[in-house]
Amino acid sequence: METREEAAFAWVEQVLGGRILSRRLQSRWRNQWFLEVERDGAIERVVLRGFRNPGYTAEDTSGARAMLTLEAQALEALQDVPVATPRYLGSNPDLGWMLMEWLDGDSELTQIADEDRRFAIYQGYVEELATLHAYPLDKIRLPDAMPRPASSRAFREELIARHEGFYRSLALPDAEPVLELGLQWVKHNDISSERPLGLGLGDVGPNQFLFVEDRFHALVDFEYAVIGDPLMEMGMMRGRDVTYHTGRMTEHMRHYGACYERLTGIPLDLKALQYWTIAGPALWNVYTVMGTQRADPAMIDLAFLFAYEVQQKRCILEGIAEYYGFRLTRPELPKPTNTLLSPLAQALAAQLDGHFREQAGEDPYAASFARYSASIARTLALGDGTALMLETANREELGALLGHRIGDWRHGLRELEALIAADWEKDLERRINMLYRCEVRREYLYEPMQRATGVSHGWPMSRFDV
């Protein structure tokens, strides 16, 4: 019986009229192949991109397939825009694949040690984004399936209603006071300025583009392409810089604003950018907490979800603090210590990272799964000697905020969540600081998962008021 991949390879050869000479599977969760195809005596390099792990969208694959189809249509539409992208070569919704040019370049900007080199490359990237955002939608053959709001205000209102509605429908077992605060803040604050709607990529920032040597080369990753307020993804970029830290982000924001103004005549609205800096993680994190609260052991990216989610909650809090000029106080963190259980947790990590990775052989998916699982074991090892001290500090601070001693931590968080829902502005600075310190302590525990999944650790969001 023909496998899904074999059917896809046959489709590629049919589309290109050639023969596949070599193929390499991308490591990690995405089913993506790098292919070399011989056609008319020449070698053509292409990328065969599959749909995302269906655990991100639904139990079946229909939602993931629909996302891939829209991603393919977005790349096809981008062929009309004067920005650098791979050539679109086709898609097959029935099989669940899209085909595009395989461009030269590297995406791992955060691996460059030279700060000035990173900065120069990134300047070219934000210039390209400004060009994309400023390009008139009427000149682009947009896919019919891509929603086109009436205005940037309508886009914002629809986005808030959709994401909050989804979040309220989850009925999560544990309280989420940070998300509740973020959602309440987004609903009760507004943006006074309007910008023309633009075509955006939805997920921009460090490691989301290709560069060659010391220059930007091409935009990649189009699965969250959206027609909306351009400042949404620029605000969210500031949070991505926490997760994949490259530095000097406020300078990049100002450079983007200058480029966009030169193209459109519209200056950068700093308050609108700060609004989206908060709204981005507050709205999009509603999908992440579903994965962390209902942790599916079959999901390869579970360690990444925990590593990412804690940082994005911190970005909500740091963003609100910046908006009002609050100063945040970092907590003291303990030094790791060993307990009676520490050797067992460390042995489990070593087994997963050694024996089971060896068993994976040349399967990059299985090898990555073993490495990520080992990072969860290392997190448990770290927490075994430090979690009690961190939890004690959290309980004391939450009790002081609520005005009474905390017995059950989960009940205390549920009480705080209800207070925030009833009056989000009350004791705002105290609440922000307390929740911020709790997230910093949690991120301390999650460092092994962050290191294993390539996530930066401990970087604050760059602020305009510092």
Short mmCIF file of C-alpha atoms in Angstrom, two decimals:
data_model
loop_
_atom_site.label_atom_id
_atom_site.label_comp_id
_atom_site.label_asym_id
_atom_site.label_seq_id
_atom_site.Cartn_x
_atom_site.Cartn_y
_atom_site.Cartn_z
CA MET A 1 0.00 0.00 0.00
CA GLU A 2 1.37 3.42 -0.98
CA THR A 3 2.21 5.67 1.96
CA ARG A 4 1.14 9.30 2.13
CA GLU A 5 4.76 10.40 1.57
CA GLU A 6 5.19 8.11 -1.43
CA ALA A 7 2.04 9.56 -2.98
CA ALA A 8 3.40 13.04 -2.35
CA PHE A 9 6.75 12.25 -3.96
CA ALA A 10 4.94 10.91 -7.04
CA TRP A 11 2.90 14.11 -7.15
CA VAL A 12 6.07 16.25 -6.99
CA GLU A 13 7.59 14.37 -9.91
CA GLN A 14 4.37 14.83 -11.87
CA VAL A 15 4.20 18.59 -11.14
CA LEU A 16 7.84 19.24 -12.00
CA GLY A 17 8.16 16.68 -14.77
CA GLY A 18 11.31 15.30 -13.21
CA ARG A 19 12.77 12.59 -10.96
CA ILE A 20 13.61 12.92 -7.26
CA LEU A 21 17.30 12.26 -6.69
CA SER A 22 17.56 12.97 -2.95
CA ARG A 23 15.28 13.74 -0.05
CA ARG A 24 15.85 14.88 3.53
CA LEU A 25 13.22 15.07 6.26
CA GLN A 26 13.23 18.12 8.54
CA SER A 27 13.91 17.38 12.17
CA ARG A 28 11.28 18.09 14.80
CA TRP A 29 7.50 18.09 14.42
CA ARG A 30 6.80 19.46 10.95
CA ASN A 31 6.44 16.92 8.15
CA GLN A 32 8.62 18.75 5.63
CA TRP A 33 10.97 17.36 3.02
CA PHE A 34 13.89 18.98 1.21
CA LEU A 35 14.09 17.44 -2.24
CA GLU A 36 16.51 17.55 -5.17
CA VAL A 37 14.75 16.87 -8.47
CA GLU A 38 16.40 16.22 -11.82
CA ARG A 39 14.53 17.95 -14.64
CA ASP A 40 15.76 18.45 -18.23
CA GLY A 41 19.32 17.67 -17.19
CA ALA A 42 19.35 20.25 -14.35
CA ILE A 43 18.85 19.92 -10.60
CA GLU A 44 15.95 21.81 -9.02
CA ARG A 45 15.73 22.08 -5.24
CA VAL A 46 12.26 22.23 -3.72
CA VAL A 47 10.54 22.04 -0.33
CA LEU A 48 7.58 19.71 0.16
CA ARG A 49 5.66 21.00 3.15
CA GLY A 50 3.02 18.99 5.00
CA PHE A 51 0.39 20.03 7.48
CA ARG A 52 1.10 20.66 11.12
CA ASN A 53 0.79 18.09 13.89
CA PRO A 54 -3.02 17.81 14.05
CA GLY A 55 -2.89 18.14 17.83
CA TYR A 56 -2.55 21.88 17.29
CA THR A 57 -5.94 22.22 15.60
CA ALA A 58 -8.28 19.27 16.11
CA GLU A 59 -8.36 15.54 16.77
CA ASP A 60 -8.72 14.86 13.05
CA THR A 61 -6.59 16.36 10.29
CA SER A 62 -9.22 18.51 8.57
CA GLY A 63 -8.33 21.70 10.44
CA ALA A 64 -4.61 21.20 9.86
CA ARG A 65 -5.17 20.52 6.17
CA ALA A 66 -7.26 23.68 5.85
CA MET A 67 -4.43 25.68 7.45
CA LEU A 68 -1.95 24.26 4.96
CA THR A 69 -4.22 25.08 2.02
CA LEU A 70 -4.51 28.69 3.18
CA GLU A 71 -0.74 28.83 3.68
CA ALA A 72 -0.23 27.69 0.10
CA GLN A 73 -2.72 30.27 -1.17
CA ALA A 74 -0.98 32.98 0.86
CA LEU A 75 2.39 32.16 -0.69
CA GLU A 76 0.77 32.19 -4.12
CA ALA A 77 -0.69 35.64 -3.37
CA LEU A 78 2.70 36.90 -2.21
CA GLN A 79 4.06 36.31 -5.70
CA ASP A 80 2.26 39.59 -6.58
CA VAL A 81 4.09 41.60 -3.90
CA PRO A 82 7.58 43.10 -4.38
CA VAL A 83 9.09 41.16 -1.48
CA ALA A 84 11.48 38.20 -1.47
CA THR A 85 9.77 34.81 -1.01
CA PRO A 86 10.23 31.29 -2.36
CA ARG A 87 8.52 30.60 -5.70
CA TYR A 88 5.16 28.94 -5.27
CA LEU A 89 5.07 25.66 -7.20
CA GLY A 90 1.72 24.12 -6.30
CA SER A 91 -0.41 22.44 -3.65
CA ASN A 92 -2.40 19.25 -3.28
CA PRO A 93 -5.18 19.63 -0.67
CA ASP A 94 -6.29 16.01 -1.10
CA LEU A 95 -2.87 14.64 -0.16
CA GLY A 96 -2.11 17.48 2.27
CA TRP A 97 1.05 19.01 0.78
CA MET A 98 2.35 22.25 -0.73
CA LEU A 99 5.41 22.70 -2.92
CA MET A 100 7.75 25.68 -3.08
CA GLU A 101 11.26 26.66 -4.02
CA TRP A 102 14.10 25.63 -1.72
CA LEU A 103 16.09 28.80 -1.22
CA ASP A 104 19.65 29.13 0.01
CA GLY A 105 20.12 30.69 3.42
CA ASP A 106 19.98 30.15 7.14
CA SER A 107 17.14 30.96 9.52
CA GLU A 108 18.92 30.59 12.87
CA LEU A 109 19.70 34.26 13.47
CA THR A 110 19.93 33.70 17.22
CA GLN A 111 22.94 31.44 16.68
CA ILE A 112 25.01 34.41 15.46
CA ALA A 113 27.22 35.64 18.29
CA ASP A 114 28.08 38.99 16.70
CA GLU A 115 25.42 41.47 17.86
CA ASP A 116 26.19 44.01 15.13
CA ARG A 117 25.84 41.35 12.44
CA ARG A 118 22.50 40.20 13.87
CA PHE A 119 21.33 43.80 14.00
CA ALA A 120 22.26 44.54 10.37
CA ILE A 121 20.51 41.41 9.10
CA TYR A 122 17.40 42.15 11.10
CA GLN A 123 17.20 45.72 9.83
CA GLY A 124 16.80 44.33 6.31
CA TYR A 125 14.07 42.01 7.55
CA VAL A 126 11.92 44.75 9.10
CA GLU A 127 12.38 46.83 5.94
CA GLU A 128 10.91 43.94 3.94
CA LEU A 129 8.00 43.63 6.37
CA ALA A 130 7.28 47.35 6.02
CA THR A 131 7.19 46.89 2.25
CA LEU A 132 4.77 43.99 2.60
CA HIS A 133 2.49 45.81 5.05
CA ALA A 134 2.39 48.97 2.96
CA TYR A 135 1.55 47.23 -0.31
CA PRO A 136 -2.07 47.91 -1.38
CA LEU A 137 -4.36 44.91 -0.97
CA ASP A 138 -6.17 45.73 -4.20
CA LYS A 139 -2.98 44.89 -6.11
CA ILE A 140 -2.82 41.38 -4.63
CA ARG A 141 -4.82 38.37 -5.82
CA LEU A 142 -5.94 37.39 -2.34
CA PRO A 143 -7.42 33.96 -1.64
CA ASP A 144 -11.19 33.89 -1.21
CA ALA A 145 -10.80 31.87 2.00
CA MET A 146 -8.77 34.61 3.71
CA PRO A 147 -11.09 36.89 5.74
CA ARG A 148 -10.94 40.57 4.81
CA PRO A 149 -12.25 42.78 7.64
CA ALA A 150 -13.82 46.16 6.91
CA SER A 151 -11.14 48.09 8.85
CA SER A 152 -8.34 47.67 11.36
CA ARG A 153 -10.88 48.35 14.12
CA ALA A 154 -13.20 45.66 12.78
CA PHE A 155 -10.22 43.29 12.55
CA ARG A 156 -9.39 43.94 16.20
CA GLU A 157 -12.95 43.49 17.42
CA GLU A 158 -13.46 40.27 15.46
CA LEU A 159 -10.14 38.86 16.68
CA ILE A 160 -10.95 39.59 20.32
CA ALA A 161 -14.45 38.10 20.06
CA ARG A 162 -13.21 34.94 18.34
CA HIS A 163 -10.31 34.24 20.67
CA GLU A 164 -12.11 35.07 23.89
CA GLY A 165 -15.09 33.01 22.77
CA PHE A 166 -12.83 30.03 22.16
CA TYR A 167 -11.12 30.51 25.52
CA ARG A 168 -14.39 30.71 27.48
CA SER A 169 -15.57 27.50 25.80
CA LEU A 170 -12.59 25.50 27.05
CA ALA A 171 -13.70 25.21 30.70
CA LEU A 172 -10.11 24.62 31.77
CA PRO A 173 -9.55 22.74 35.03
CA ASP A 174 -7.10 25.33 36.44
CA ALA A 175 -7.33 29.10 36.78
CA GLU A 176 -5.45 31.37 34.39
CA PRO A 177 -5.22 34.75 36.16
CA VAL A 178 -2.58 36.11 33.75
CA LEU A 179 -4.70 35.34 30.71
CA GLU A 180 -7.79 36.71 32.44
CA LEU A 181 -5.96 39.93 33.16
CA GLY A 182 -4.70 40.11 29.59
CA LEU A 183 -8.14 39.54 28.09
CA GLN A 184 -9.79 42.05 30.43
CA TRP A 185 -7.15 44.65 29.61
CA VAL A 186 -7.51 44.12 25.85
CA LYS A 187 -11.30 44.45 26.02
CA HIS A 188 -11.25 47.59 28.16
CA ASN A 189 -8.56 49.44 26.23
CA ASP A 190 -8.55 50.70 22.68
CA ILE A 191 -6.46 52.07 19.83
CA SER A 192 -7.30 55.58 18.73
CA SER A 193 -5.50 55.45 15.37
CA GLU A 194 -6.43 53.58 12.19
CA ARG A 195 -4.12 52.10 9.57
CA PRO A 196 -4.94 50.58 6.19
CA LEU A 197 -5.34 46.83 6.37
CA GLY A 198 -2.31 44.96 5.13
CA LEU A 199 -1.30 41.43 4.27
CA GLY A 200 0.82 40.06 7.08
CA LEU A 201 2.45 36.75 7.92
CA GLY A 202 0.97 36.46 11.41
CA ASP A 203 4.10 35.01 13.00
CA VAL A 204 7.13 37.21 12.46
CA GLY A 205 10.38 37.76 14.30
CA PRO A 206 13.76 36.16 14.93
CA ASN A 207 14.37 32.87 13.08
CA GLN A 208 11.34 33.42 10.82
CA PHE A 209 13.22 34.41 7.68
CA LEU A 210 16.26 33.45 5.65
CA PHE A 211 19.53 35.35 5.53
CA VAL A 212 22.71 34.84 3.55
CA GLU A 213 25.99 36.01 5.09
CA ASP A 214 25.27 39.52 6.42
CA ARG A 215 22.01 40.33 4.69
CA PHE A 216 18.34 39.46 4.74
CA HIS A 217 17.41 37.05 1.95
CA ALA A 218 13.73 35.99 1.99
CA LEU A 219 10.51 35.73 3.96
CA VAL A 220 9.40 32.22 4.93
CA ASP A 221 6.62 30.62 7.01
CA PHE A 222 3.22 31.73 5.76
CA GLU A 223 0.83 29.47 7.68
CA TYR A 224 -0.64 32.28 9.81
CA ALA A 225 -0.93 34.80 6.98
CA VAL A 226 -3.67 37.31 7.74
CA ILE A 227 -5.24 40.52 6.50
CA GLY A 228 -5.22 42.87 9.45
CA ASP A 229 -3.61 45.73 11.33
CA PRO A 230 0.11 45.56 10.46
CA LEU A 231 1.01 46.53 14.02
CA MET A 232 -0.48 43.32 15.37
CA GLU A 233 2.39 41.17 14.20
CA MET A 234 4.96 43.87 14.94
CA GLY A 235 3.74 44.00 18.54
CA MET A 236 3.85 40.20 18.72
CA MET A 237 7.38 40.29 17.31
CA ARG A 238 8.50 41.89 20.55
CA GLY A 239 7.30 38.82 22.43
CA ARG A 240 8.96 36.47 19.98
CA ASP A 241 12.23 38.27 20.72
CA VAL A 242 11.86 37.04 24.30
CA THR A 243 11.55 33.47 23.06
CA TYR A 244 14.25 33.76 20.37
CA HIS A 245 16.34 36.62 21.61
CA THR A 246 18.25 38.75 19.11
CA GLY A 247 18.30 42.10 20.94
CA ARG A 248 17.80 45.82 20.26
CA MET A 249 14.17 45.22 19.38
CA THR A 250 12.97 48.74 20.17
CA GLU A 251 15.46 50.06 17.62
CA HIS A 252 14.07 47.64 15.04
CA MET A 253 10.54 48.79 15.82
CA ARG A 254 11.48 52.42 15.25
CA HIS A 255 13.26 51.52 12.00
CA TYR A 256 10.19 49.62 10.82
CA GLY A 257 8.04 52.64 11.69
CA ALA A 258 10.29 54.97 9.70
CA CYS A 259 10.20 52.65 6.67
CA TYR A 260 6.44 52.25 6.85
CA GLU A 261 5.96 56.01 7.16
CA ARG A 262 8.17 56.62 4.15
CA LEU A 263 6.03 54.24 2.10
CA THR A 264 2.59 55.31 3.36
CA GLY A 265 2.95 58.69 5.04
CA ILE A 266 1.58 57.14 8.26
CA PRO A 267 3.84 57.52 11.34
CA LEU A 268 4.36 54.78 13.90
CA ASP A 269 1.71 54.92 16.65
CA LEU A 270 3.68 53.78 19.70
CA LYS A 271 0.58 53.32 21.86
CA ALA A 272 -1.00 51.11 19.20
CA LEU A 273 2.20 49.06 19.01
CA GLN A 274 2.18 48.69 22.79
CA TYR A 275 -1.47 47.66 22.67
CA TRP A 276 -0.68 44.82 20.28
CA THR A 277 2.38 43.89 22.36
CA ILE A 278 -0.12 42.98 25.09
CA ALA A 279 -3.04 41.84 22.94
CA GLY A 280 -0.94 39.45 20.83
CA PRO A 281 0.13 37.05 23.60
CA ALA A 282 -3.14 37.58 25.51
CA LEU A 283 -5.22 36.43 22.53
CA TRP A 284 -2.99 33.81 20.91
CA ASN A 285 -1.95 32.19 24.19
CA VAL A 286 -5.52 30.91 24.67
CA TYR A 287 -4.53 28.08 22.31
CA THR A 288 -1.29 27.33 24.11
CA VAL A 289 -2.83 26.90 27.56
CA MET A 290 -5.17 24.29 26.15
CA GLY A 291 -2.07 22.25 25.35
CA THR A 292 -0.32 22.82 28.68
CA GLN A 293 -3.36 22.23 30.90
CA ARG A 294 -4.42 19.13 29.00
CA ALA A 295 -0.94 17.87 28.25
CA ASP A 296 -1.08 15.21 25.58
CA PRO A 297 1.89 12.84 26.03
CA ALA A 298 1.68 11.95 22.32
CA MET A 299 2.48 15.53 21.27
CA ILE A 300 6.13 15.90 20.39
CA ASP A 301 6.14 19.64 21.07
CA LEU A 302 4.81 19.39 24.62
CA ALA A 303 8.11 20.54 26.10
CA PHE A 304 8.12 23.50 23.71
CA LEU A 305 4.56 24.46 24.69
CA PHE A 306 5.58 24.72 28.35
CA ALA A 307 8.80 26.56 27.48
CA TYR A 308 6.92 29.05 25.29
CA GLU A 309 3.72 29.51 27.30
CA VAL A 310 5.47 30.72 30.45
CA GLN A 311 7.36 33.38 28.48
CA GLN A 312 4.29 34.63 26.66
CA LYS A 313 2.46 35.09 29.95
CA ARG A 314 5.42 37.07 31.18
CA CYS A 315 5.18 39.18 28.00
CA ILE A 316 1.56 40.06 28.82
CA LEU A 317 2.64 41.28 32.23
CA GLU A 318 5.75 43.09 31.01
CA GLY A 319 3.72 44.71 28.24
CA ILE A 320 1.12 46.08 30.67
CA ALA A 321 3.89 47.26 32.97
CA GLU A 322 5.50 49.15 30.09
CA TYR A 323 2.17 50.68 29.06
CA TYR A 324 1.69 52.24 32.51
CA GLY A 325 5.33 52.73 33.43
CA PHE A 326 5.29 50.15 36.24
CA ARG A 327 8.62 48.83 37.49
CA LEU A 328 8.86 45.08 37.92
CA THR A 329 10.90 43.44 40.66
CA ARG A 330 12.54 40.13 39.86
CA PRO A 331 12.49 37.52 42.63
CA GLU A 332 15.51 35.87 44.13
CA LEU A 333 15.94 32.39 42.68
CA PRO A 334 17.39 29.41 44.57
CA LYS A 335 20.50 27.50 43.71
CA PRO A 336 19.76 23.94 42.52
CA THR A 337 20.20 21.26 45.16
CA ASN A 338 20.03 17.47 45.02
CA THR A 339 17.52 15.37 46.94
CA LEU A 340 16.99 11.63 47.34
CA LEU A 341 14.98 11.58 44.10
CA SER A 342 17.35 13.71 42.02
CA PRO A 343 19.55 10.80 40.84
CA LEU A 344 16.47 8.97 39.53
CA ALA A 345 15.25 11.97 37.57
CA GLN A 346 18.74 12.50 36.16
CA ALA A 347 19.00 8.81 35.24
CA LEU A 348 15.68 8.98 33.42
CA ALA A 349 16.86 12.02 31.47
CA ALA A 350 20.08 10.23 30.55
CA GLN A 351 18.16 7.15 29.38
CA LEU A 352 15.87 9.21 27.18
CA ASP A 353 18.64 11.39 25.80
CA GLY A 354 21.04 8.51 25.28
CA HIS A 355 19.48 5.08 24.84
CA PHE A 356 16.19 6.13 23.29
CA ARG A 357 17.80 8.67 20.96
CA GLU A 358 20.13 5.93 19.77
CA GLN A 359 17.13 3.66 19.23
CA ALA A 360 15.61 6.37 17.04
CA GLY A 361 18.40 5.87 14.54
CA GLU A 362 17.99 8.13 11.53
CA ASP A 363 14.39 9.09 12.35
CA PRO A 364 14.65 12.82 13.24
CA TYR A 365 11.11 12.87 14.67
CA ALA A 366 11.82 10.07 17.15
CA ALA A 367 15.23 11.51 18.07
CA SER A 368 13.73 14.92 18.78
CA PHE A 369 10.90 13.36 20.79
CA ALA A 370 13.46 11.56 22.98
CA ARG A 371 15.47 14.77 23.48
CA TYR A 372 12.40 16.80 24.42
CA SER A 373 11.21 14.10 26.81
CA ALA A 374 14.63 14.10 28.45
CA SER A 375 14.28 17.85 29.02
CA ILE A 376 11.02 17.25 30.92
CA ALA A 377 12.88 14.77 33.13
CA ARG A 378 15.62 17.36 33.73
CA THR A 379 12.96 19.90 34.66
CA LEU A 380 11.66 17.46 37.27
CA ALA A 381 15.20 16.96 38.56
CA LEU A 382 15.66 20.73 38.93
CA GLY A 383 12.27 21.14 40.56
CA ASP A 384 12.81 18.30 43.00
CA GLY A 385 15.34 20.37 44.90
CA THR A 386 13.86 23.85 44.39
CA ALA A 387 10.10 23.70 43.82
CA LEU A 388 9.22 23.82 47.52
CA MET A 389 11.12 27.09 48.00
CA LEU A 390 9.52 28.58 44.88
CA GLU A 391 6.03 27.46 45.86
CA THR A 392 6.44 28.86 49.37
CA ALA A 393 7.40 32.26 47.98
CA ASN A 394 4.45 32.17 45.57
CA ARG A 395 2.00 31.28 48.34
CA GLU A 396 3.27 34.04 50.60
CA GLU A 397 2.98 36.69 47.90
CA LEU A 398 -0.46 35.52 46.76
CA GLY A 399 -1.67 35.42 50.36
CA ALA A 400 -0.43 38.97 50.94
CA LEU A 401 -2.25 40.13 47.82
CA LEU A 402 -5.52 38.41 48.74
CA GLY A 403 -5.30 39.35 52.42
CA HIS A 404 -5.43 35.86 53.84
CA ARG A 405 -3.33 32.72 54.12
CA ILE A 406 -3.33 30.43 51.09
CA GLY A 407 -4.10 26.77 51.71
CA ASP A 408 -4.66 25.28 48.28
CA TRP A 409 -2.61 27.07 45.60
CA ARG A 410 -5.10 26.27 42.87
CA HIS A 411 -7.99 27.66 44.90
CA GLY A 412 -5.98 30.81 45.56
CA LEU A 413 -5.37 31.33 41.86
CA ARG A 414 -9.06 30.77 41.14
CA GLU A 415 -9.93 33.44 43.71
CA LEU A 416 -7.49 35.90 42.14
CA GLU A 417 -8.85 35.13 38.67
CA ALA A 418 -12.38 35.93 39.85
CA LEU A 419 -11.24 39.21 41.40
CA ILE A 420 -9.53 40.19 38.15
CA ALA A 421 -12.64 39.34 36.13
CA ALA A 422 -14.76 41.49 38.46
CA ASP A 423 -12.39 44.51 38.53
CA TRP A 424 -9.25 44.19 36.44
CA GLU A 425 -7.92 47.66 37.37
CA LYS A 426 -7.95 47.15 41.14
CA ASP A 427 -4.47 46.77 42.67
CA LEU A 428 -3.17 46.51 39.12
CA GLU A 429 0.48 47.24 39.83
CA ARG A 430 0.57 44.85 42.81
CA ARG A 431 -1.15 42.11 40.85
CA ILE A 432 1.17 42.60 37.88
CA ASN A 433 4.27 42.36 40.06
CA MET A 434 3.06 39.30 41.97
CA LEU A 435 2.08 37.40 38.84
CA TYR A 436 5.29 38.45 37.11
CA ARG A 437 7.43 37.02 39.92
CA CYS A 438 5.44 33.77 39.83
CA GLU A 439 6.09 33.42 36.09
CA VAL A 440 9.80 34.18 36.52
CA ARG A 441 10.01 31.42 39.14
CA ARG A 442 8.19 29.01 36.84
CA GLU A 443 10.48 29.87 33.94
CA TYR A 444 13.46 29.12 36.19
CA LEU A 445 12.12 25.57 36.53
CA TYR A 446 11.46 25.27 32.81
CA GLU A 447 14.97 26.18 31.70
CA PRO A 448 15.89 22.59 30.71
CA MET A 449 12.88 22.45 28.37
CA GLN A 450 13.76 25.85 26.93
CA ARG A 451 17.36 24.85 26.25
CA ALA A 452 16.33 21.57 24.60
CA THR A 453 13.78 23.21 22.28
CA GLY A 454 16.01 26.11 21.26
CA VAL A 455 14.17 28.73 23.29
CA SER A 456 16.09 31.60 24.87
CA HIS A 457 15.97 31.72 28.65
CA GLY A 458 15.30 34.60 31.00
CA TRP A 459 15.47 37.56 28.62
CA PRO A 460 13.16 40.46 29.51
CA MET A 461 11.09 42.13 26.82
CA SER A 462 12.84 45.26 25.55
CA ARG A 463 10.94 48.35 26.70
CA PHE A 464 10.55 51.77 25.14
CA ASP A 465 10.55 53.49 28.54
CA VAL A 466 13.98 52.22 29.64
#
